[in-house]
Each structure stands twice: as structure tokens, then as C-alpha cells.
Amino acid sequence: MIWTYAALALLAPSAHALLRFSCSQLVIERLDPLVNPGALQSPHLHQIIGGNAFNATMDPSVAPSDLATCTTCTFSEDFSNYWTAVLFFRARNGTFKRVPVKGNSGFESSQGGMTVYYTPTLRGTAKVTAFKKGFRMIVGNPTYRTEAEAKRFRQLTYTCLENILTRTGETLDFPKKPCKAGIMVNVRFPTCWDGVNLDSPDHMSHVAYPASGTFESNGPCPSTHPVKIPQLFYEVIFDTSKFNDQSLWPADGSQPFVWSFGDATGYGNHGDYVFGWKGDALQKAMDSNCNINCPQLKTQSIAAGNKCAQKQKVKEDIDSWLPELPGGMPVQ
Ligand SMILES: *[C@@H]1O[C@H](CO)[C@@H](O)[C@H](O)[C@H]1NC(C)=O
Ligand SMILES: *[C@@H]1O[C@H](CO)[C@@H](O)[C@H](O)[C@H]1NC(C)=O
């Protein structure tokens, strides 16, 4: 897939170098090696993409690329894992149906999954330091239910898609009207690192936002977190279109979608990352400032990525009309 500048301008205004690629779904299951390491089932359901070394325990001293035998990502040296929660439609009778995920523009044949971006810098040519073996982080907080809370994070948003290329009108809460082409969840991680810790007890304190300005305005990193890292960004497109008949929506006119962790507001949006690129492939790509098509990196087809899938380790029905959210997560 060759991206033209016209298409790129629509997708990522003012970007001058970035990686943008597709990773298909690896598995949808209740597993969380960051928040609930070792647990056979985490409290809420996740959709995971990336390398097939994903597991209940992921030892930071072992490179995922040494364990994995395949990845769902089109950059085939990327054995990282990326995950978000899963969206459900709640019917008037109180039952839940999982909302399917569809491929993004240019990646239509992707079986679910996400579009992943690594952006070194939007202005100038500042060098960024790629994530290192063992690095992991989380952005967002699944317990948040208010706008004030959600504003503690920057850029965790929703785009109500009029069509697959809609990129305006991001909101911090779920769209309140039917979205013709689906709801896109946007998860952007902080871009400054303390330069020392690969992780932290809350999986967040080792990274930070720029001290002033923004990533987009090339704002400086704070002295506590002086190292610029690429902006990691997920786009996940939930195909809500078959739930758009408003006679099925709550009688009080509120929107019907609920995160798998029981959030009907959208303010609890969050994403998780375990770095797993092979060797220094990501650093090389960042240093070369390559743009979308990155000749420095090895690739595979979307079809090949679709074939790399895991089975749920604990089998669980996630696709029927369910009387409750998986794991019995209450909506609150
Ligand atoms: C996951 O961990 C279990 C227990 O340590 C191990 O037996 C299994 O091989 C691992 N699976 C993968 C895909 O790494
Ligand atoms: C609940 O509503 C949905 C959507 O209208 C329907 O498909 C499902 O069969 C209903 N379930 C029950 C138990 O009534």
C-alpha cells in the first residue's frame, strides 16, 4: 500500500515522518500481563494485537521477539503487544452484544485490530529515543467517569465517523448520536520518558507529557522526564453501524455503548503497551525519519498478519447476546 501525501494529509495533518501500520486482532480475552500479571483471567475483557508471545506473565528481561513465532502487524519485526478494552452494545432488555472491530482506511482487509502510529516529532528534526527491551506503559484510567478526570490525560478521545476518513470532532466521552461509519477510539500515549525506568508501579509514572505546549507544538519535556520518545498512537474502529437504529437505544435518549470494564460514559478510555520490536528496528526507523512506507523495516501482508492468532487461554463466550459483561463487570 503506497500512501499519497493527499491521503496522509487527511489522516495526520502536518506530520512529516511517522510509521502508520495495521495490526490484526491476535485474541480477545480476559488477560492483562501488566495489571494482573499471572492471573488466568483479568477482571475485564481486552482485545490484543501484535506478537503471539502475549501471555498472562511477560518477563521484562525476555524480548517478545525471542519467544514469538508470528505477529499480527504488517511490520513483521514488531512483536509488541498493544491492547484496549472492548466495546459492547447494551440493548433495552439489558443484554450485551460485542461490537465488532473493522480495519481502517487502507487496511480494510485487516481482521479487526488497530492502526498503530509511532511519530518521532511533528516539527523540526529532534531525535527521539525508541522504547527499549522490557518497556511497558498504560495510559488512561478505567475507573474514571467524569470529564474532569478524563482531562488528566491528553488526547484519549472518540471520533464519530461519518465516513472512514472523518478525523474531526474528537470528544472525551462517547458520541451521543449514531455514527454512520463507526466509532473510532483514539489512544495517544505521553511522549517524554524518565530515561531510567522501563516500567513503574502504576505503569505511568515513568512517562510524562511535555512540560509546556504539546507534542504537536514540539513542547519541551520536563526535567524529570527529559528523554523524548516517539508518540505511540492507536486508532481502533468499532463498527457500531448495525446498532444505529435509535429505536433500540435507551428510551431516555442516552447512548447505548458500554466498555467491557463497565463504563457507559467513555471517560475511562485506556490503552496498554508492551514493547517488543526486534533488536533496534524501531530506533532505526525513527532515525531514518521514514514516512508510512519504511524501507528500513521488514513487512508482511495483512493476510499474513490475519493468520497469526491465539486461542483464548480460558475459553469464554464473548459473542452471544450476554446477560452480563464478561467477568460480570457491573455497569457503573
Ligand atoms: C504462556 O505461559 C505458560 C505458563 O508459563 C506457558 O506454558 C506457555 O507456553 C506460554 N505461552 C506462550 C504463547 O508463550
Ligand atoms: C434482547 O434484545 C436483543 C436486541 O433487541 C435481542 O436480540 C435479544 O434476543 C434479547 N434478549 C432477550 C433475552 O430478550
mmCIF file of C-alpha atoms and ligand atoms in Angstrom:
data_model
loop_
_atom_site.group_PDB
_atom_site.id
_atom_site.type_symbol
_atom_site.label_atom_id
_atom_site.label_comp_id
_atom_site.label_asym_id
_atom_site.label_seq_id
_atom_site.Cartn_x
_atom_site.Cartn_y
_atom_site.Cartn_z
ATOM 1 C CA MET A 1 0.000 0.000 0.000
ATOM 2 C CA ILE A 2 1.582 3.280 -1.128
ATOM 3 C CA TRP A 3 0.300 6.289 0.727
ATOM 4 C CA THR A 4 -0.037 9.522 -1.155
ATOM 5 C CA TYR A 5 0.584 12.825 0.565
ATOM 6 C CA ALA A 6 -3.051 13.739 -0.050
ATOM 7 C CA ALA A 7 -4.269 10.729 1.901
ATOM 8 C CA LEU A 8 -1.651 11.314 4.564
ATOM 9 C CA ALA A 9 -2.668 14.945 4.970
ATOM 10 C CA LEU A 10 -6.202 13.796 5.698
ATOM 11 C CA LEU A 11 -5.071 11.220 8.191
ATOM 12 C CA ALA A 12 -2.346 13.053 10.038
ATOM 13 C CA PRO A 13 -2.268 16.752 9.326
ATOM 14 C CA SER A 14 1.215 18.344 9.442
ATOM 15 C CA ALA A 15 3.057 15.121 10.129
ATOM 16 C CA HIS A 16 6.349 14.927 8.323
ATOM 17 C CA ALA A 17 7.538 11.477 9.352
ATOM 18 C CA LEU A 18 5.804 8.625 11.041
ATOM 19 C CA LEU A 19 5.096 4.940 10.993
ATOM 20 C CA ARG A 20 1.462 4.057 10.332
ATOM 21 C CA PHE A 21 0.605 0.400 10.075
ATOM 22 C CA SER A 22 -2.055 -2.177 10.667
ATOM 23 C CA CYS A 23 -2.099 -4.992 13.217
ATOM 24 C CA SER A 24 -4.941 -7.501 13.099
ATOM 25 C CA GLN A 25 -6.580 -8.959 16.141
ATOM 26 C CA LEU A 26 -4.446 -11.525 17.986
ATOM 27 C CA VAL A 27 -7.062 -12.563 20.543
ATOM 28 C CA ILE A 28 -9.939 -11.163 22.577
ATOM 29 C CA GLU A 29 -9.735 -12.437 26.122
ATOM 30 C CA ARG A 30 -9.573 -11.524 29.790
ATOM 31 C CA LEU A 31 -5.809 -11.399 30.178
ATOM 32 C CA ASP A 32 -3.665 -8.496 31.395
ATOM 33 C CA PRO A 33 0.056 -9.149 31.985
ATOM 34 C CA LEU A 34 0.555 -5.542 33.177
ATOM 35 C CA VAL A 35 -2.244 -5.002 35.692
ATOM 36 C CA ASN A 36 -2.960 -8.635 36.642
ATOM 37 C CA PRO A 37 0.287 -10.496 35.899
ATOM 38 C CA GLY A 38 -0.023 -14.239 36.309
ATOM 39 C CA ALA A 39 -3.812 -14.155 36.641
ATOM 40 C CA LEU A 40 -5.558 -16.645 34.372
ATOM 41 C CA GLN A 41 -8.406 -14.164 33.906
ATOM 42 C CA SER A 42 -8.280 -10.403 34.393
ATOM 43 C CA PRO A 43 -11.429 -8.578 35.556
ATOM 44 C CA HIS A 44 -12.351 -7.161 32.151
ATOM 45 C CA LEU A 45 -12.127 -8.178 28.515
ATOM 46 C CA HIS A 46 -9.371 -6.887 26.213
ATOM 47 C CA GLN A 47 -8.638 -7.017 22.528
ATOM 48 C CA ILE A 48 -4.977 -7.614 21.903
ATOM 49 C CA ILE A 49 -2.829 -7.199 18.791
ATOM 50 C CA GLY A 50 0.818 -7.935 17.975
ATOM 51 C CA GLY A 51 3.179 -10.799 18.672
ATOM 52 C CA ASN A 52 1.984 -14.222 19.777
ATOM 53 C CA ALA A 53 4.217 -14.240 22.867
ATOM 54 C CA PHE A 54 1.359 -12.414 24.617
ATOM 55 C CA ASN A 55 0.733 -14.226 27.889
ATOM 56 C CA ALA A 56 -0.526 -13.877 31.465
ATOM 57 C CA THR A 57 3.061 -13.248 32.528
ATOM 58 C CA MET A 58 5.529 -11.398 30.333
ATOM 59 C CA ASP A 59 9.012 -11.253 31.847
ATOM 60 C CA PRO A 60 10.544 -7.863 31.005
ATOM 61 C CA SER A 61 14.009 -9.437 30.757
ATOM 62 C CA VAL A 62 12.884 -11.637 27.845
ATOM 63 C CA ALA A 63 12.403 -9.991 24.450
ATOM 64 C CA PRO A 64 8.985 -10.929 22.991
ATOM 65 C CA SER A 65 10.770 -11.290 19.641
ATOM 66 C CA ASP A 66 12.728 -14.237 21.115
ATOM 67 C CA LEU A 67 9.515 -16.085 22.103
ATOM 68 C CA ALA A 68 7.013 -15.135 19.423
ATOM 69 C CA THR A 69 6.674 -17.114 16.203
ATOM 70 C CA CYS A 70 4.436 -14.590 14.421
ATOM 71 C CA THR A 71 2.870 -11.155 14.703
ATOM 72 C CA THR A 72 -0.421 -9.695 13.508
ATOM 73 C CA CYS A 73 1.349 -6.455 12.487
ATOM 74 C CA THR A 74 2.349 -5.617 8.922
ATOM 75 C CA PHE A 75 5.786 -4.537 10.164
ATOM 76 C CA SER A 76 6.903 -8.089 10.768
ATOM 77 C CA GLU A 77 9.722 -7.225 13.215
ATOM 78 C CA ASP A 78 7.157 -5.788 15.612
ATOM 79 C CA PHE A 79 6.294 -8.374 18.269
ATOM 80 C CA SER A 80 4.994 -5.743 20.696
ATOM 81 C CA ASN A 81 1.568 -6.147 22.257
ATOM 82 C CA TYR A 82 -0.986 -3.392 22.205
ATOM 83 C CA TRP A 83 -4.379 -3.677 23.807
ATOM 84 C CA THR A 84 -7.543 -1.819 24.690
ATOM 85 C CA ALA A 85 -10.835 -2.748 26.257
ATOM 86 C CA VAL A 86 -13.735 -3.998 24.135
ATOM 87 C CA LEU A 87 -16.957 -2.165 23.304
ATOM 88 C CA PHE A 88 -20.410 -3.650 23.910
ATOM 89 C CA PHE A 89 -23.893 -2.564 22.834
ATOM 90 C CA ARG A 90 -26.398 -2.716 25.680
ATOM 91 C CA ALA A 91 -29.912 -3.486 24.432
ATOM 92 C CA ARG A 92 -33.097 -2.151 26.049
ATOM 93 C CA ASN A 93 -33.660 -5.571 27.604
ATOM 94 C CA GLY A 94 -30.304 -5.225 29.368
ATOM 95 C CA THR A 95 -28.349 -7.812 27.368
ATOM 96 C CA PHE A 96 -24.961 -7.062 25.810
ATOM 97 C CA LYS A 97 -23.564 -7.703 22.336
ATOM 98 C CA ARG A 98 -19.902 -7.234 21.443
ATOM 99 C CA VAL A 99 -19.298 -4.527 18.836
ATOM 100 C CA PRO A 100 -17.011 -5.847 16.079
ATOM 101 C CA VAL A 101 -13.810 -4.025 15.132
ATOM 102 C CA LYS A 102 -13.050 -3.238 11.499
ATOM 103 C CA GLY A 103 -9.954 -2.315 9.528
ATOM 104 C CA ASN A 104 -9.046 1.326 8.923
ATOM 105 C CA SER A 105 -8.769 3.190 5.650
ATOM 106 C CA GLY A 106 -6.108 1.415 3.579
ATOM 107 C CA PHE A 107 -6.271 -1.627 5.833
ATOM 108 C CA GLU A 108 -9.813 -2.820 5.090
ATOM 109 C CA SER A 109 -8.821 -6.496 4.940
ATOM 110 C CA SER A 110 -7.429 -6.436 8.468
ATOM 111 C CA GLN A 111 -9.319 -8.791 10.730
ATOM 112 C CA GLY A 112 -10.247 -6.364 13.494
ATOM 113 C CA GLY A 113 -7.247 -4.955 15.324
ATOM 114 C CA MET A 114 -5.917 -1.432 15.249
ATOM 115 C CA THR A 115 -3.915 1.090 13.338
ATOM 116 C CA VAL A 116 -0.689 1.901 15.180
ATOM 117 C CA TYR A 117 1.399 5.049 14.777
ATOM 118 C CA TYR A 118 4.880 5.881 16.016
ATOM 119 C CA THR A 119 5.576 9.539 15.368
ATOM 120 C CA PRO A 120 9.063 10.818 16.174
ATOM 121 C CA THR A 121 8.268 14.508 16.015
ATOM 122 C CA LEU A 122 5.820 16.715 14.201
ATOM 123 C CA ARG A 123 8.148 19.687 13.736
ATOM 124 C CA GLY A 124 11.876 20.026 13.290
ATOM 125 C CA THR A 125 14.166 17.036 13.332
ATOM 126 C CA ALA A 126 14.648 16.354 17.046
ATOM 127 C CA LYS A 127 15.915 12.836 17.660
ATOM 128 C CA VAL A 128 13.733 10.507 19.634
ATOM 129 C CA THR A 129 14.785 7.514 21.682
ATOM 130 C CA ALA A 130 12.864 4.370 20.779
ATOM 131 C CA PHE A 131 11.457 2.220 23.583
ATOM 132 C CA LYS A 132 13.813 -0.421 24.954
ATOM 133 C CA LYS A 133 13.503 -4.120 25.734
ATOM 134 C CA GLY A 134 11.240 -4.535 28.753
ATOM 135 C CA PHE A 135 9.498 -1.172 28.317
ATOM 136 C CA ARG A 136 5.777 -1.077 29.020
ATOM 137 C CA MET A 137 3.195 1.566 29.868
ATOM 138 C CA ILE A 138 -0.504 2.304 30.282
ATOM 139 C CA VAL A 139 -2.392 5.490 29.520
ATOM 140 C CA GLY A 140 -5.863 6.300 30.836
ATOM 141 C CA ASN A 141 -7.777 5.046 33.847
ATOM 142 C CA PRO A 142 -10.678 2.592 33.684
ATOM 143 C CA THR A 143 -12.196 3.963 36.920
ATOM 144 C CA TYR A 144 -12.734 7.472 35.514
ATOM 145 C CA ARG A 145 -16.333 8.516 34.835
ATOM 146 C CA THR A 146 -16.173 12.330 34.653
ATOM 147 C CA GLU A 147 -14.827 14.857 32.182
ATOM 148 C CA ALA A 148 -12.645 16.445 34.879
ATOM 149 C CA GLU A 149 -10.959 13.101 35.494
ATOM 150 C CA ALA A 150 -10.581 12.327 31.802
ATOM 151 C CA LYS A 151 -8.817 15.688 31.296
ATOM 152 C CA ARG A 152 -5.911 14.487 33.439
ATOM 153 C CA PHE A 153 -4.866 12.667 30.295
ATOM 154 C CA ARG A 154 -4.388 14.384 26.994
ATOM 155 C CA GLN A 155 -5.755 13.033 23.787
ATOM 156 C CA LEU A 156 -7.748 9.967 24.777
ATOM 157 C CA THR A 157 -10.713 10.548 22.536
ATOM 158 C CA TYR A 158 -13.523 9.280 20.301
ATOM 159 C CA THR A 159 -14.231 10.225 16.700
ATOM 160 C CA CYS A 160 -17.793 9.792 15.446
ATOM 161 C CA LEU A 161 -17.100 8.525 11.910
ATOM 162 C CA GLU A 162 -19.344 9.966 9.207
ATOM 163 C CA ASN A 163 -17.116 8.022 6.845
ATOM 164 C CA ILE A 164 -13.891 6.104 7.224
ATOM 165 C CA LEU A 165 -11.796 9.263 6.766
ATOM 166 C CA THR A 166 -13.539 11.512 9.312
ATOM 167 C CA ARG A 167 -10.799 12.968 11.533
ATOM 168 C CA THR A 168 -12.507 15.920 13.209
ATOM 169 C CA GLY A 169 -14.729 16.423 16.216
ATOM 170 C CA GLU A 170 -12.895 14.313 18.807
ATOM 171 C CA THR A 171 -14.690 14.024 22.156
ATOM 172 C CA LEU A 172 -13.624 12.783 25.590
ATOM 173 C CA ASP A 173 -16.889 10.891 26.067
ATOM 174 C CA PHE A 174 -18.796 8.515 23.806
ATOM 175 C CA PRO A 175 -20.520 10.166 20.828
ATOM 176 C CA LYS A 176 -24.137 10.907 21.728
ATOM 177 C CA LYS A 177 -25.590 10.243 18.286
ATOM 178 C CA PRO A 178 -25.370 7.313 15.860
ATOM 179 C CA CYS A 179 -22.086 7.341 13.907
ATOM 180 C CA LYS A 180 -22.608 6.180 10.326
ATOM 181 C CA ALA A 181 -19.222 4.545 9.796
ATOM 182 C CA GLY A 182 -18.500 3.578 13.406
ATOM 183 C CA ILE A 183 -16.788 4.995 16.467
ATOM 184 C CA MET A 184 -13.026 5.418 16.318
ATOM 185 C CA VAL A 185 -11.216 5.237 19.648
ATOM 186 C CA ASN A 186 -8.017 7.307 19.735
ATOM 187 C CA VAL A 187 -5.369 6.456 22.314
ATOM 188 C CA ARG A 188 -2.262 8.669 22.360
ATOM 189 C CA PHE A 189 0.488 7.990 24.883
ATOM 190 C CA PRO A 190 2.771 10.539 26.590
ATOM 191 C CA THR A 191 5.981 11.417 24.730
ATOM 192 C CA CYS A 192 8.566 12.008 27.474
ATOM 193 C CA TRP A 193 10.426 9.318 29.472
ATOM 194 C CA ASP A 194 12.480 9.444 32.682
ATOM 195 C CA GLY A 195 15.257 7.693 30.774
ATOM 196 C CA VAL A 196 15.752 5.107 33.519
ATOM 197 C CA ASN A 197 12.696 3.031 34.350
ATOM 198 C CA LEU A 198 11.216 0.584 31.874
ATOM 199 C CA ASP A 199 8.035 0.439 33.963
ATOM 200 C CA SER A 200 6.645 1.864 37.210
ATOM 201 C CA PRO A 201 4.169 0.581 39.801
ATOM 202 C CA ASP A 202 1.247 2.437 38.150
ATOM 203 C CA HIS A 203 2.757 1.750 34.688
ATOM 204 C CA MET A 204 2.559 5.526 34.025
ATOM 205 C CA SER A 205 4.909 7.495 36.288
ATOM 206 C CA HIS A 206 7.978 6.734 34.172
ATOM 207 C CA VAL A 207 6.461 8.711 31.280
ATOM 208 C CA ALA A 208 5.066 12.255 31.106
ATOM 209 C CA TYR A 209 3.586 14.846 28.764
ATOM 210 C CA PRO A 210 5.659 17.840 27.572
ATOM 211 C CA ALA A 211 6.235 20.447 30.308
ATOM 212 C CA SER A 212 4.747 23.207 28.183
ATOM 213 C CA GLY A 213 2.996 23.232 24.868
ATOM 214 C CA THR A 214 2.187 19.879 23.343
ATOM 215 C CA PHE A 215 3.760 17.072 21.405
ATOM 216 C CA GLU A 216 2.272 18.669 18.295
ATOM 217 C CA SER A 217 3.918 22.039 19.064
ATOM 218 C CA ASN A 218 7.212 20.310 19.912
ATOM 219 C CA GLY A 219 6.951 21.351 23.577
ATOM 220 C CA PRO A 220 9.976 20.520 25.761
ATOM 221 C CA CYS A 221 9.981 17.505 28.051
ATOM 222 C CA PRO A 222 10.013 18.179 31.822
ATOM 223 C CA SER A 223 13.352 17.860 33.657
ATOM 224 C CA THR A 224 12.024 14.802 35.500
ATOM 225 C CA HIS A 225 11.311 13.059 32.176
ATOM 226 C CA PRO A 226 13.870 14.567 29.799
ATOM 227 C CA VAL A 227 14.010 11.892 27.096
ATOM 228 C CA LYS A 228 11.800 12.300 24.034
ATOM 229 C CA ILE A 229 10.153 9.072 22.950
ATOM 230 C CA PRO A 230 8.030 8.522 19.840
ATOM 231 C CA GLN A 231 4.344 9.286 20.178
ATOM 232 C CA LEU A 232 2.593 5.939 20.262
ATOM 233 C CA PHE A 233 -0.967 6.257 18.998
ATOM 234 C CA TYR A 234 -3.716 3.658 18.459
ATOM 235 C CA GLU A 235 -6.810 4.042 16.318
ATOM 236 C CA VAL A 236 -9.463 1.373 16.883
ATOM 237 C CA ILE A 237 -12.600 1.424 14.753
ATOM 238 C CA PHE A 238 -15.631 -0.152 16.375
ATOM 239 C CA ASP A 239 -18.211 -0.927 13.723
ATOM 240 C CA THR A 240 -21.265 0.339 15.564
ATOM 241 C CA SER A 241 -23.261 0.693 12.316
ATOM 242 C CA LYS A 242 -25.548 -2.285 12.922
ATOM 243 C CA PHE A 243 -26.586 -0.778 16.264
ATOM 244 C CA ASN A 244 -27.550 2.606 14.844
ATOM 245 C CA ASP A 245 -31.343 2.154 14.897
ATOM 246 C CA GLN A 246 -32.275 4.648 17.607
ATOM 247 C CA SER A 247 -35.456 2.742 18.437
ATOM 248 C CA LEU A 248 -33.035 0.228 20.009
ATOM 249 C CA TRP A 249 -31.286 2.941 22.061
ATOM 250 C CA PRO A 250 -32.271 3.697 25.657
ATOM 251 C CA ALA A 251 -35.688 5.356 25.875
ATOM 252 C CA ASP A 252 -34.157 8.355 27.703
ATOM 253 C CA GLY A 253 -32.118 9.152 24.571
ATOM 254 C CA SER A 254 -28.738 8.308 26.075
ATOM 255 C CA GLN A 255 -26.164 6.407 24.027
ATOM 256 C CA PRO A 256 -26.111 2.583 24.305
ATOM 257 C CA PHE A 257 -22.419 1.660 24.224
ATOM 258 C CA VAL A 258 -20.523 0.356 27.228
ATOM 259 C CA TRP A 259 -16.840 -0.504 27.652
ATOM 260 C CA SER A 260 -16.031 -4.037 28.825
ATOM 261 C CA PHE A 261 -14.969 -2.518 32.164
ATOM 262 C CA GLY A 262 -18.495 -1.245 32.766
ATOM 263 C CA ASP A 263 -18.071 2.363 31.633
ATOM 264 C CA ALA A 264 -21.063 3.879 29.815
ATOM 265 C CA THR A 265 -19.541 7.388 29.772
ATOM 266 C CA GLY A 266 -16.380 6.774 27.747
ATOM 267 C CA TYR A 267 -14.195 8.719 30.221
ATOM 268 C CA GLY A 268 -12.429 5.517 31.325
ATOM 269 C CA ASN A 269 -10.771 5.060 27.883
ATOM 270 C CA HIS A 270 -7.315 3.490 28.311
ATOM 271 C CA GLY A 271 -4.667 1.551 26.427
ATOM 272 C CA ASP A 272 -1.739 -0.718 27.261
ATOM 273 C CA TYR A 273 1.626 -1.306 25.601
ATOM 274 C CA VAL A 274 4.397 -3.881 25.929
ATOM 275 C CA PHE A 275 7.359 -3.039 23.681
ATOM 276 C CA GLY A 276 8.543 -5.932 21.550
ATOM 277 C CA TRP A 277 10.294 -4.755 18.374
ATOM 278 C CA LYS A 278 13.156 -6.964 17.285
ATOM 279 C CA GLY A 279 16.614 -5.556 18.071
ATOM 280 C CA ASP A 280 16.941 -1.886 17.173
ATOM 281 C CA ALA A 281 14.487 -1.969 14.250
ATOM 282 C CA LEU A 282 12.252 0.731 15.757
ATOM 283 C CA GLN A 283 15.198 3.028 16.572
ATOM 284 C CA LYS A 284 16.473 2.655 13.002
ATOM 285 C CA ALA A 285 13.054 3.567 11.631
ATOM 286 C CA MET A 286 12.806 6.603 13.919
ATOM 287 C CA ASP A 287 16.350 7.750 12.978
ATOM 288 C CA SER A 288 15.642 7.426 9.283
ATOM 289 C CA ASN A 289 12.513 9.587 9.598
ATOM 290 C CA CYS A 290 10.811 7.269 7.159
ATOM 291 C CA ASN A 291 7.243 8.048 6.304
ATOM 292 C CA ILE A 292 4.478 5.410 6.328
ATOM 293 C CA ASN A 293 6.287 3.143 3.877
ATOM 294 C CA CYS A 294 9.506 2.433 5.660
ATOM 295 C CA PRO A 295 12.066 0.603 3.500
ATOM 296 C CA GLN A 296 14.280 0.108 6.564
ATOM 297 C CA LEU A 297 11.739 -2.305 8.032
ATOM 298 C CA LYS A 298 10.624 -5.795 7.046
ATOM 299 C CA THR A 299 6.949 -6.165 6.207
ATOM 300 C CA GLN A 300 4.325 -8.840 5.712
ATOM 301 C CA SER A 301 0.872 -8.711 4.106
ATOM 302 C CA ILE A 302 -2.273 -8.021 6.099
ATOM 303 C CA ALA A 303 -3.400 -11.553 5.132
ATOM 304 C CA ALA A 304 -0.270 -12.983 6.796
ATOM 305 C CA GLY A 305 -0.976 -10.910 9.914
ATOM 306 C CA ASN A 306 -4.571 -12.155 9.982
ATOM 307 C CA LYS A 307 -3.263 -15.726 10.249
ATOM 308 C CA CYS A 308 -1.323 -15.061 13.443
ATOM 309 C CA ALA A 309 -3.949 -15.630 16.105
ATOM 310 C CA GLN A 310 -4.057 -17.006 19.619
ATOM 311 C CA LYS A 311 -6.845 -19.017 21.182
ATOM 312 C CA GLN A 312 -8.381 -17.753 24.410
ATOM 313 C CA LYS A 313 -6.438 -19.406 27.218
ATOM 314 C CA VAL A 314 -9.627 -19.669 29.252
ATOM 315 C CA LYS A 315 -12.488 -20.242 26.853
ATOM 316 C CA GLU A 316 -15.333 -17.775 27.326
ATOM 317 C CA ASP A 317 -18.372 -16.793 25.267
ATOM 318 C CA ILE A 318 -17.950 -13.179 24.205
ATOM 319 C CA ASP A 319 -20.141 -13.083 21.107
ATOM 320 C CA SER A 320 -23.646 -14.187 22.093
ATOM 321 C CA TRP A 321 -26.213 -11.765 23.490
ATOM 322 C CA LEU A 322 -24.811 -11.844 27.005
ATOM 323 C CA PRO A 323 -26.819 -11.347 30.203
ATOM 324 C CA GLU A 324 -23.819 -9.542 31.715
ATOM 325 C CA LEU A 325 -20.440 -8.218 30.616
ATOM 326 C CA PRO A 326 -17.669 -10.875 30.599
ATOM 327 C CA GLY A 327 -16.308 -11.341 34.089
ATOM 328 C CA GLY A 328 -19.589 -9.979 35.472
ATOM 329 C CA MET A 329 -18.302 -6.392 35.297
ATOM 330 C CA PRO A 330 -21.082 -4.164 36.593
ATOM 331 C CA VAL A 331 -22.029 -1.067 34.578
ATOM 332 C CA GLN A 332 -21.248 1.804 36.903
HETATM 333 C C1 LIG B 1 2.350 -18.826 28.461
HETATM 334 O O1 LIG B 1 2.798 -19.139 29.749
HETATM 335 C C2 LIG B 1 2.624 -20.501 30.075
HETATM 336 C C3 LIG B 1 2.980 -20.653 31.549
HETATM 337 O O2 LIG B 1 4.202 -20.061 31.834
HETATM 338 C C4 LIG B 1 3.494 -21.341 29.156
HETATM 339 O O3 LIG B 1 3.320 -22.702 29.447
HETATM 340 C C5 LIG B 1 3.091 -21.073 27.706
HETATM 341 O O4 LIG B 1 3.938 -21.754 26.820
HETATM 342 C C6 LIG B 1 3.134 -19.592 27.403
HETATM 343 N N1 LIG B 1 2.561 -19.349 26.092
HETATM 344 C C7 LIG B 1 3.131 -18.573 25.184
HETATM 345 C C8 LIG B 1 2.364 -18.389 23.917
HETATM 346 O O5 LIG B 1 4.185 -18.021 25.359
HETATM 347 C C1 LIG B 2 -32.571 -8.600 23.957
HETATM 348 O O1 LIG B 2 -32.581 -7.685 22.883
HETATM 349 C C2 LIG B 2 -31.798 -8.044 21.768
HETATM 350 C C3 LIG B 2 -31.805 -6.870 20.780
HETATM 351 O O2 LIG B 2 -33.082 -6.435 20.521
HETATM 352 C C4 LIG B 2 -32.267 -9.348 21.193
HETATM 353 O O3 LIG B 2 -31.521 -9.721 20.050
HETATM 354 C C5 LIG B 2 -32.156 -10.420 22.272
HETATM 355 O O4 LIG B 2 -32.628 -11.650 21.787
HETATM 356 C C6 LIG B 2 -32.938 -10.009 23.510
HETATM 357 N N1 LIG B 2 -32.686 -10.969 24.560
HETATM 358 C C7 LIG B 2 -33.611 -11.378 25.427
HETATM 359 C C8 LIG B 2 -33.182 -12.358 26.452
HETATM 360 O O5 LIG B 2 -34.752 -10.949 25.374
#
